[in-house]
Each structure stands twice: as C-alpha cells, then as structure tokens.
Amino acid sequence: MVEQILSEFRLNKEELKEVMERMQREMDRGLRIETHEEASVKMLPTYVCSTPEGSEVGDFLALDLGGTNFRVMLVKVGEDEERSWKVETKNQMYSIPEDAMTGTAEMLFDYIAECMSDFLDRHHIKHKKLPLGFTFSFPVRHEDIDKGILLNWTKGFKASGAEGNNVVGLLRDAIKRRGDFEMDVVAMVNDTVATMISCYYEDRSCEVGMIVGTGCNACYMEEMRTVELVEGEEGRMCVNTEWGAFGDNGELEEFRLEYDRVVDETSINPGHQLYEKLISGKYMGELVRLVLVKLVNEDLLFNGEASEQLKTRGSFETRYVSQVESDTGDRKQIYNILSSLGVLPSELDCDIVRLVCESVSTRSAHMCGAGLAGVINLMRERRSQEALAITVGVDGSVYKLHPW
C-alpha cells in the first residue's frame, strides 16, 4: 500500500518527454509578441547580450536579493603575479524582517540601504563611489540593463508599492534618502543570469544558468531574431525564462497530485508558480509532510497516530528532507528528526519516511531535468544543430545541500 501511494510520484520517460515538449512550446509562446501576454512562461529579455571577456578588473559591489536573506558583497577582480585572472570577495548576509517583506516598498528598500551602509562602514569604503551590480531574483520586465519593472512578488514577499515600478529606482531613492553614501547602480540581473555569468569564467561553454533553491528558475542565451519583445536581429540575448509559472495555464494538470493541490491552495499565491511548487525547496518539506499524514491516516505509519507537530503546516522543513536522505543507514538522524516532531518511530517507520523523502525529491529532480531539457532542445533547434555541447551553471540551496 505504501508503494502504491508513492508510485504516484514516479514519472516515466514518456511523461517526462511530454513535460519537456510542453515547456518548449510554452517558451516559444513567451518569446512571440502575439502570444506573450497569455503565455505562462514569460521569457523576459534581460538586455545582457554578451558573456564576460575575462579582462574585467577593479573593485565592485554586489547586492543579492532573492529570499528571506540577502547578501552584500565587495568583489575585487584582477590578475595575480602569474597574470592569471582572480577574484577576491568579502560578503555579509543580512536577514530581512517579516515587516519589511510584507510592509511597503519604501520600508523594504530603506532596510536594504541601511544594511548596505553597515557593510560599507565595516569595510571602511563609505567614501568610495563604487559600481554596484544588483541581483534581483523576482519577475522583472527589463527596459534596459539598469531599469526593470517588477511584475509580481514571489517567495513570500508582498511589499506594497513595488509591483509595477522600477526596482533600481526604488533602490536609488532609498540610498538618496539616507544621504550617507553614494552608489552607481550599473546593472540589475536575475540570480540565474548571475549564475550563468559567474560559471562562464570557469567554463566558456556555459550558456544556461539555473537556480534550484527556495525558488526554481532558468535563463539561457537566445538568438536575438527570436526575441520579439526587443528590436534587433543580430547576436544573442540572455532570456530569463521565469519558468516557475509553467503550468499556470493548465499545462501540468495531469501531473499534479492531491498533495500538490493542497500546497498550492494553502500558499500565498494559489494558482501561480505551479511548476516551482513541484520542485523548489520552499515547498518540498510540506509535500513530504502531507504524504506522511496521509500514510498515518491510512494506518500505514506511526501506528496510525500523528503528533500535533506533524499535523501542523510547515513543521517538516525542507532541510529535514535532505537530512533524512543523508542518513548513513543507522536511522539515527531520521529518528532524531521525527522525535523532534513528537513522534517515536520504529525502524520500519524510519525506512518509510526515507522512501517518502526520496520519492518527493526524485520527482523534483526529474521535473527540473525535463524543463532543462526543453530549454536546451529549444537552443539546439534555434541554432539548427543536431547536437549541442553546452554547460549549465547551477546554484541554489537545494542543488548544493541535497544529496541527489
């Protein structure tokens, strides 16, 4: 019976190929003027039209905002004694309080400017006006490399007065209100773009960036002639797919399980980011919890008794999924996690919990891989090649910390 319930998470080759093909079709719709508005995958131009040359030198500031924590970084780029290219970084993480995430745009960006001021003080560089690269990991319609309109918040952010406005302008206004430092915001990019660019320094064949963390998204280098939202025919432009919304028009309906529907219905954005909700770290732990509760209700786990903690939404964190799958085989780690949730499991219970975690995370990986295959296949077709040898730069907490 446990096997029967978990088998729903398994996707066969034909199903994954269907996901790939639907992703590819929706990407194409997002690139075309006549279908862009109705497409679930928005394919947003980034105005990044080239990859790094490797000759860039100097001191730069970077601001990375994409979740409940954000990072300020001082980046020194130059050559060492052997004339090899090198990068030195100093960074500081800051947590964003709930009231800043869900208050007003002014509150949020004033807090960010306050943290930037703290960072500059710590490193004694407040007197310098350095170029700033702003990584902003939310859906944005770019009008230039340093101008982007926030389309909608994701990942728990709801700050009012930001959607429909230029994000770089909001940051510049907050810096100006403080008046204790100056900053030259030269570019705003998505985290997928930043990942692709940083990977390119290591591997010149990198033309795709992907994030698998709190959220899930990808970008890639597209032929300019097919990016109908931007004028120009020559060369390539990096496109931010915003593929997390794939499925919002029903493309994934037959692949969504009862647990996926509960996760969606109880989220802050029901009906939106449905592909992301099948994959990303923000939802993986809750999916596992819902399956565990179902198994308890079917009298297949914990002697049919669930603790109040286990019944509580959000109690089974995604980090627990990684920890369960990292258990060495003595079940001690699994036992400790379940004990912290008010459950005293048997060895068989521990084994079943591990199977549940593996089933949910494997589906996540397969769904993500199918989408990525769609991106690469589209690139291959655009370039009229039988095969395409490229590198994908990947980052994100799930990718880095989960034992795939």
Coordinates of C-alpha atoms in Angstrom, one line a residue:
M1 CA 0.0 0.0 0.0
V2 CA 2.9 2.4 0.8
E3 CA 4.5 1.5 -2.5
Q4 CA 1.2 2.2 -4.3
I5 CA 0.9 5.7 -2.8
L6 CA 4.5 6.6 -3.5
S7 CA 4.3 5.3 -7.1
E8 CA 2.2 8.3 -8.0
F9 CA 5.4 10.4 -7.7
R10 CA 7.2 8.4 -10.4
L11 CA 7.2 9.8 -13.9
N12 CA 8.1 7.5 -16.8
K13 CA 10.2 8.5 -19.8
E14 CA 7.2 9.3 -22.0
E15 CA 5.7 11.6 -19.3
L16 CA 9.0 13.4 -18.8
K17 CA 9.3 13.9 -22.6
E18 CA 5.8 15.3 -22.6
V19 CA 6.8 17.8 -19.9
M20 CA 9.9 18.8 -21.9
E21 CA 7.9 19.3 -25.1
R22 CA 5.2 21.4 -23.3
M23 CA 7.9 23.5 -21.7
Q24 CA 9.5 24.1 -25.1
R25 CA 6.2 25.1 -26.6
E26 CA 5.3 27.5 -23.8
M27 CA 8.8 29.1 -24.0
D28 CA 8.2 29.7 -27.7
R29 CA 4.9 31.3 -26.9
G30 CA 6.5 33.6 -24.4
L31 CA 9.0 34.8 -27.0
R32 CA 6.4 35.8 -29.5
I33 CA 4.6 39.2 -29.3
E34 CA 1.2 37.8 -30.2
T35 CA 1.2 35.1 -27.5
H36 CA 3.5 36.6 -24.9
E37 CA 0.8 38.0 -22.6
E38 CA -1.1 34.7 -22.3
A39 CA 2.0 32.5 -22.1
S40 CA 2.7 31.1 -18.6
V41 CA 6.5 31.1 -19.3
K42 CA 7.2 34.9 -19.8
M43 CA 10.7 34.7 -21.4
L44 CA 11.8 38.1 -20.2
P45 CA 14.6 39.8 -22.1
T46 CA 17.5 40.8 -19.7
Y47 CA 19.4 43.1 -22.0
V48 CA 22.5 41.1 -21.2
C49 CA 23.8 40.5 -24.8
S50 CA 27.3 39.0 -24.2
T51 CA 29.2 36.9 -21.7
P52 CA 32.3 38.2 -19.9
E53 CA 35.6 38.6 -21.7
G54 CA 37.6 37.7 -18.7
S55 CA 39.5 41.0 -18.9
E56 CA 37.4 42.9 -16.3
V57 CA 39.3 44.4 -13.4
G58 CA 38.5 46.6 -10.5
D59 CA 36.5 46.9 -7.3
F60 CA 32.8 46.3 -7.4
L61 CA 29.8 46.0 -5.0
A62 CA 27.2 43.3 -5.4
L63 CA 23.8 43.2 -3.8
D64 CA 21.9 39.9 -4.0
L65 CA 18.2 39.9 -3.1
G66 CA 16.1 36.9 -3.7
G67 CA 14.8 35.4 -0.5
T68 CA 14.5 36.0 3.2
N69 CA 18.2 36.7 3.5
F70 CA 20.1 39.0 1.2
R71 CA 23.9 39.5 0.7
V72 CA 26.1 42.5 0.2
M73 CA 29.5 41.7 -1.3
L74 CA 32.7 43.5 -2.1
V75 CA 34.3 42.0 -5.2
K76 CA 37.9 42.6 -6.2
V77 CA 38.7 41.4 -9.8
G78 CA 42.3 41.4 -11.1
E79 CA 45.3 39.5 -12.1
D80 CA 47.8 37.7 -9.8
E81 CA 51.6 37.6 -10.1
E82 CA 51.3 35.0 -12.9
R83 CA 48.8 37.2 -14.8
S84 CA 46.0 34.7 -14.0
W85 CA 42.6 36.1 -13.6
K86 CA 41.4 36.0 -9.9
V87 CA 38.5 37.2 -7.8
E88 CA 38.5 38.1 -4.1
T89 CA 35.3 38.6 -2.2
K90 CA 34.1 39.8 1.2
N91 CA 30.5 39.4 2.0
Q92 CA 27.9 39.8 4.7
M93 CA 24.5 38.2 5.0
Y94 CA 21.5 40.1 6.4
S95 CA 18.1 38.7 7.3
I96 CA 15.0 40.6 6.1
P97 CA 12.4 41.0 8.9
E98 CA 8.8 40.0 8.1
D99 CA 7.5 43.5 8.4
A100 CA 9.9 44.7 5.7
M101 CA 9.0 41.8 3.4
T102 CA 5.2 42.4 3.7
G103 CA 5.1 46.1 4.5
T104 CA 5.8 48.9 1.9
A105 CA 8.4 49.1 -0.8
E106 CA 9.9 52.1 1.0
M107 CA 10.3 50.1 4.2
L108 CA 11.9 47.2 2.4
F109 CA 14.4 49.3 0.4
D110 CA 15.2 51.6 3.3
Y111 CA 16.1 48.5 5.3
I112 CA 18.3 47.3 2.4
A113 CA 20.0 50.7 2.2
E114 CA 20.6 50.6 6.0
C115 CA 22.3 47.2 5.7
M116 CA 24.4 48.5 2.7
S117 CA 25.5 51.4 4.9
D118 CA 26.5 49.0 7.7
F119 CA 28.6 46.9 5.2
L120 CA 30.4 50.0 3.8
D121 CA 31.2 51.0 7.4
R122 CA 32.5 47.6 8.3
H123 CA 34.9 47.6 5.3
H124 CA 35.8 51.3 5.5
I125 CA 34.8 52.1 2.0
K126 CA 31.9 54.5 2.5
H127 CA 34.0 57.3 0.9
K128 CA 34.2 55.4 -2.4
K129 CA 31.5 55.5 -5.1
L130 CA 31.7 52.0 -6.5
P131 CA 29.8 50.4 -9.3
L132 CA 27.0 48.2 -8.0
G133 CA 25.6 45.1 -9.6
F134 CA 22.1 44.3 -8.3
T135 CA 21.0 40.7 -8.4
F136 CA 17.2 40.8 -8.0
S137 CA 15.5 37.3 -8.2
F138 CA 11.9 38.2 -8.9
P139 CA 10.0 38.5 -12.2
V140 CA 11.0 41.8 -13.9
R141 CA 10.3 43.3 -17.3
H142 CA 13.6 44.9 -18.2
E143 CA 13.6 48.2 -20.2
D144 CA 17.4 48.5 -20.0
I145 CA 20.3 46.8 -18.2
D146 CA 19.7 49.1 -15.2
K147 CA 16.0 49.5 -15.4
G148 CA 13.4 46.8 -14.6
I149 CA 9.7 46.9 -13.7
L150 CA 8.7 44.4 -11.0
L151 CA 5.9 42.3 -12.4
N152 CA 4.9 40.4 -9.2
W153 CA 6.5 39.3 -6.0
T154 CA 7.1 35.7 -5.2
K155 CA 8.7 33.6 -2.4
G156 CA 6.7 35.2 0.4
F157 CA 7.4 38.9 -0.4
K158 CA 4.3 41.2 -0.6
A159 CA 5.8 44.7 0.0
S160 CA 3.2 47.1 -1.4
G161 CA 4.1 49.8 -3.9
A162 CA 6.8 47.8 -5.6
E163 CA 4.9 45.9 -8.3
G164 CA 4.7 47.9 -11.5
N165 CA 7.6 50.1 -10.5
N166 CA 11.3 50.3 -11.5
V167 CA 13.2 48.3 -8.9
V168 CA 16.5 50.1 -9.5
G169 CA 14.7 53.4 -9.0
L170 CA 13.4 52.2 -5.6
L171 CA 16.9 51.3 -4.5
R172 CA 18.4 54.6 -5.7
D173 CA 15.7 56.5 -3.9
A174 CA 16.4 54.6 -0.7
I175 CA 20.1 55.4 -1.0
K176 CA 19.3 59.0 -1.6
R177 CA 17.0 59.2 1.4
R178 CA 19.9 58.1 3.6
G179 CA 22.4 60.5 2.2
D180 CA 25.4 58.9 3.9
F181 CA 26.9 57.1 0.9
E182 CA 26.7 57.2 -2.9
M183 CA 26.4 54.2 -5.3
D184 CA 26.5 53.8 -9.0
V185 CA 23.9 51.1 -9.8
V186 CA 25.2 49.9 -13.2
A187 CA 23.2 46.7 -13.8
M188 CA 20.3 44.6 -12.4
V189 CA 20.2 40.9 -13.3
N190 CA 18.3 37.8 -12.2
D191 CA 20.1 35.2 -10.0
T192 CA 20.0 32.8 -12.9
V193 CA 21.9 35.3 -15.1
A194 CA 24.4 36.0 -12.3
T195 CA 25.0 32.2 -12.0
M196 CA 25.5 31.8 -15.8
I197 CA 27.9 34.7 -16.0
S198 CA 30.0 33.5 -13.0
C199 CA 30.1 30.0 -14.4
Y200 CA 31.3 31.4 -17.7
Y201 CA 34.6 32.5 -16.1
E202 CA 35.2 28.8 -15.3
D203 CA 33.8 27.3 -18.5
R204 CA 33.4 29.3 -21.7
S205 CA 30.7 26.9 -23.0
C206 CA 28.3 28.0 -20.2
E207 CA 25.2 29.5 -21.8
V208 CA 22.5 28.4 -19.3
G209 CA 22.0 29.4 -15.7
M210 CA 19.7 27.6 -13.3
I211 CA 18.6 28.0 -9.7
V212 CA 17.2 25.3 -7.6
G213 CA 16.7 26.7 -4.1
T214 CA 13.9 28.5 -2.3
G215 CA 12.6 29.0 -5.9
C216 CA 13.4 27.5 -9.2
N217 CA 14.2 29.3 -12.5
A218 CA 16.5 29.3 -15.5
C219 CA 18.0 31.6 -18.1
Y220 CA 19.8 31.0 -21.4
M221 CA 21.4 32.7 -24.4
E222 CA 18.7 33.1 -27.1
E223 CA 19.0 34.2 -30.7
M224 CA 18.1 37.9 -30.9
R225 CA 16.0 37.3 -34.0
T226 CA 13.5 35.2 -32.0
V227 CA 13.2 37.6 -29.0
E228 CA 10.3 39.6 -30.5
L229 CA 9.9 41.8 -27.4
V230 CA 13.2 43.6 -28.2
E231 CA 14.2 45.2 -31.5
G232 CA 17.3 43.7 -33.2
E233 CA 18.2 40.7 -35.3
E234 CA 21.9 40.2 -34.7
G235 CA 23.6 38.3 -32.0
R236 CA 22.1 36.8 -28.8
M237 CA 20.5 38.0 -25.6
C238 CA 20.1 36.3 -22.3
V239 CA 16.4 35.5 -21.6
N240 CA 15.1 35.0 -18.1
T241 CA 12.5 32.2 -18.6
E242 CA 10.6 32.7 -15.3
W243 CA 9.7 29.0 -15.8
G244 CA 8.4 28.7 -12.2
A245 CA 5.0 29.8 -13.6
F246 CA 4.9 26.9 -16.1
G247 CA 1.7 25.1 -15.5
D248 CA -0.3 28.2 -14.5
N249 CA -2.4 27.7 -17.7
G250 CA -3.1 24.1 -17.0
E251 CA -0.1 22.5 -18.8
L252 CA 0.8 20.3 -15.8
E253 CA -2.7 19.5 -14.6
E254 CA -2.5 15.7 -15.1
F255 CA 0.9 15.6 -13.3
R256 CA -0.2 17.4 -10.1
L257 CA -1.1 15.1 -7.2
E258 CA -3.5 15.8 -4.3
Y259 CA -0.6 16.9 -2.1
D260 CA 0.4 19.5 -4.8
R261 CA -3.1 20.9 -4.8
V262 CA -3.1 21.3 -1.0
V263 CA 0.3 23.0 -1.1
D264 CA -1.0 25.4 -3.8
E265 CA -4.3 26.1 -2.1
T266 CA -2.6 27.0 1.2
S267 CA 0.1 29.1 -0.3
I268 CA 0.1 32.9 -0.5
N269 CA -0.3 32.7 -4.3
P270 CA -2.8 30.0 -5.2
G271 CA -2.8 29.1 -8.9
H272 CA 0.6 30.6 -9.5
Q273 CA 4.2 29.3 -9.8
L274 CA 2.8 25.7 -10.1
Y275 CA 6.0 24.2 -11.7
E276 CA 8.1 25.8 -9.0
K277 CA 5.8 24.3 -6.4
L278 CA 6.6 20.8 -7.7
I279 CA 10.4 21.4 -7.4
S280 CA 11.7 24.0 -5.1
G281 CA 12.9 24.0 -1.5
K282 CA 10.1 26.3 -0.4
Y283 CA 7.5 23.5 -0.8
M284 CA 9.4 20.2 -0.7
G285 CA 9.2 19.7 3.0
E286 CA 5.5 20.4 3.1
L287 CA 4.9 17.9 0.3
V288 CA 6.6 15.3 2.4
R289 CA 4.6 16.2 5.5
L290 CA 1.3 15.9 3.6
V291 CA 2.3 12.4 2.3
L292 CA 3.3 11.3 5.9
V293 CA -0.1 12.5 7.2
K294 CA -1.8 10.5 4.5
L295 CA 0.1 7.4 5.4
V296 CA -0.8 7.9 9.1
N297 CA -4.4 8.3 8.2
E298 CA -4.2 5.0 6.2
D299 CA -2.8 3.3 9.3
L300 CA 0.5 2.7 7.4
L301 CA 2.8 4.8 9.6
F302 CA 3.4 5.6 13.3
N303 CA 0.7 3.1 14.3
G304 CA -1.9 5.4 12.8
E305 CA -1.1 8.3 15.2
A306 CA 0.3 11.7 14.2
S307 CA 1.6 14.2 16.6
E308 CA 0.2 17.8 16.7
Q309 CA 3.5 19.0 15.3
L310 CA 3.3 16.7 12.3
K311 CA -0.3 17.9 11.7
T312 CA 1.0 21.5 11.6
R313 CA 1.6 23.0 8.2
G314 CA 5.2 23.8 7.6
S315 CA 6.5 21.7 10.5
F316 CA 8.5 19.3 8.3
E317 CA 11.2 21.6 6.9
T318 CA 12.9 21.0 3.6
R319 CA 16.2 20.7 5.4
Y320 CA 14.8 17.6 7.1
V321 CA 14.3 16.0 3.7
S322 CA 18.0 16.4 2.9
Q323 CA 19.0 15.2 6.4
V324 CA 16.7 12.1 6.1
E325 CA 18.2 11.2 2.7
S326 CA 21.7 11.8 4.1
D327 CA 21.2 9.3 6.9
T328 CA 24.0 6.8 6.9
G329 CA 21.8 3.7 7.4
D330 CA 21.7 3.5 11.2
R331 CA 18.4 5.6 11.1
K332 CA 19.7 7.8 14.0
Q333 CA 19.3 11.1 12.1
I334 CA 15.8 10.1 10.9
Y335 CA 14.8 9.1 14.4
N336 CA 16.0 12.4 15.9
I337 CA 14.1 14.5 13.3
L338 CA 10.9 12.5 13.9
S339 CA 11.4 12.7 17.7
S340 CA 11.7 16.5 17.5
L341 CA 8.2 16.4 15.8
G342 CA 6.7 14.5 18.7
V343 CA 6.8 11.1 17.0
L344 CA 8.6 7.9 18.4
P345 CA 9.2 5.9 15.2
S346 CA 10.0 2.2 14.7
E347 CA 12.8 1.2 12.4
L348 CA 10.2 0.4 9.7
D349 CA 8.7 3.9 10.2
C350 CA 12.1 5.5 9.6
D351 CA 12.5 3.5 6.4
I352 CA 9.1 4.5 5.1
V353 CA 9.9 8.2 5.9
R354 CA 13.1 7.9 3.9
L355 CA 11.2 6.4 1.0
V356 CA 8.7 9.3 1.1
C357 CA 11.5 11.9 1.1
E358 CA 13.3 10.1 -1.8
S359 CA 10.0 9.9 -3.8
V360 CA 9.3 13.6 -3.5
S361 CA 12.8 14.8 -4.1
T362 CA 13.3 12.4 -7.1
R363 CA 10.2 13.7 -8.7
S364 CA 11.5 17.3 -8.1
A365 CA 14.8 16.4 -9.8
H366 CA 13.1 14.7 -12.8
M367 CA 10.6 17.6 -13.3
C368 CA 13.5 20.1 -13.2
G369 CA 15.5 18.0 -15.6
A370 CA 12.6 17.8 -18.0
G371 CA 12.3 21.5 -18.1
L372 CA 16.0 22.0 -18.5
A373 CA 15.9 19.5 -21.4
G374 CA 13.2 21.7 -23.0
V375 CA 15.5 24.8 -22.7
I376 CA 18.5 23.1 -24.3
N377 CA 16.4 21.4 -27.0
L378 CA 15.0 24.8 -28.0
M379 CA 18.5 26.3 -28.1
R380 CA 19.6 23.4 -30.3
E381 CA 16.8 23.8 -32.8
R382 CA 17.3 27.6 -32.9
R383 CA 20.9 27.0 -34.0
S384 CA 20.0 24.3 -36.4
Q385 CA 22.3 21.8 -34.8
E386 CA 22.0 18.0 -34.5
A387 CA 23.7 18.1 -31.1
L388 CA 24.6 21.0 -28.8
A389 CA 27.5 20.9 -26.3
I390 CA 26.9 23.5 -23.6
T391 CA 27.5 23.8 -19.9
V392 CA 24.8 24.7 -17.4
G393 CA 25.7 26.8 -14.4
V394 CA 23.7 25.7 -11.3
D395 CA 23.3 27.3 -7.9
G396 CA 20.7 27.3 -5.1
S397 CA 20.4 25.7 -1.6
V398 CA 18.6 22.6 -2.8
Y399 CA 21.2 21.9 -5.5
K400 CA 24.1 22.5 -3.1
L401 CA 22.8 20.8 0.0
H402 CA 20.5 18.0 -1.1
P403 CA 22.1 14.5 -1.6
W404 CA 20.7 13.9 -5.1

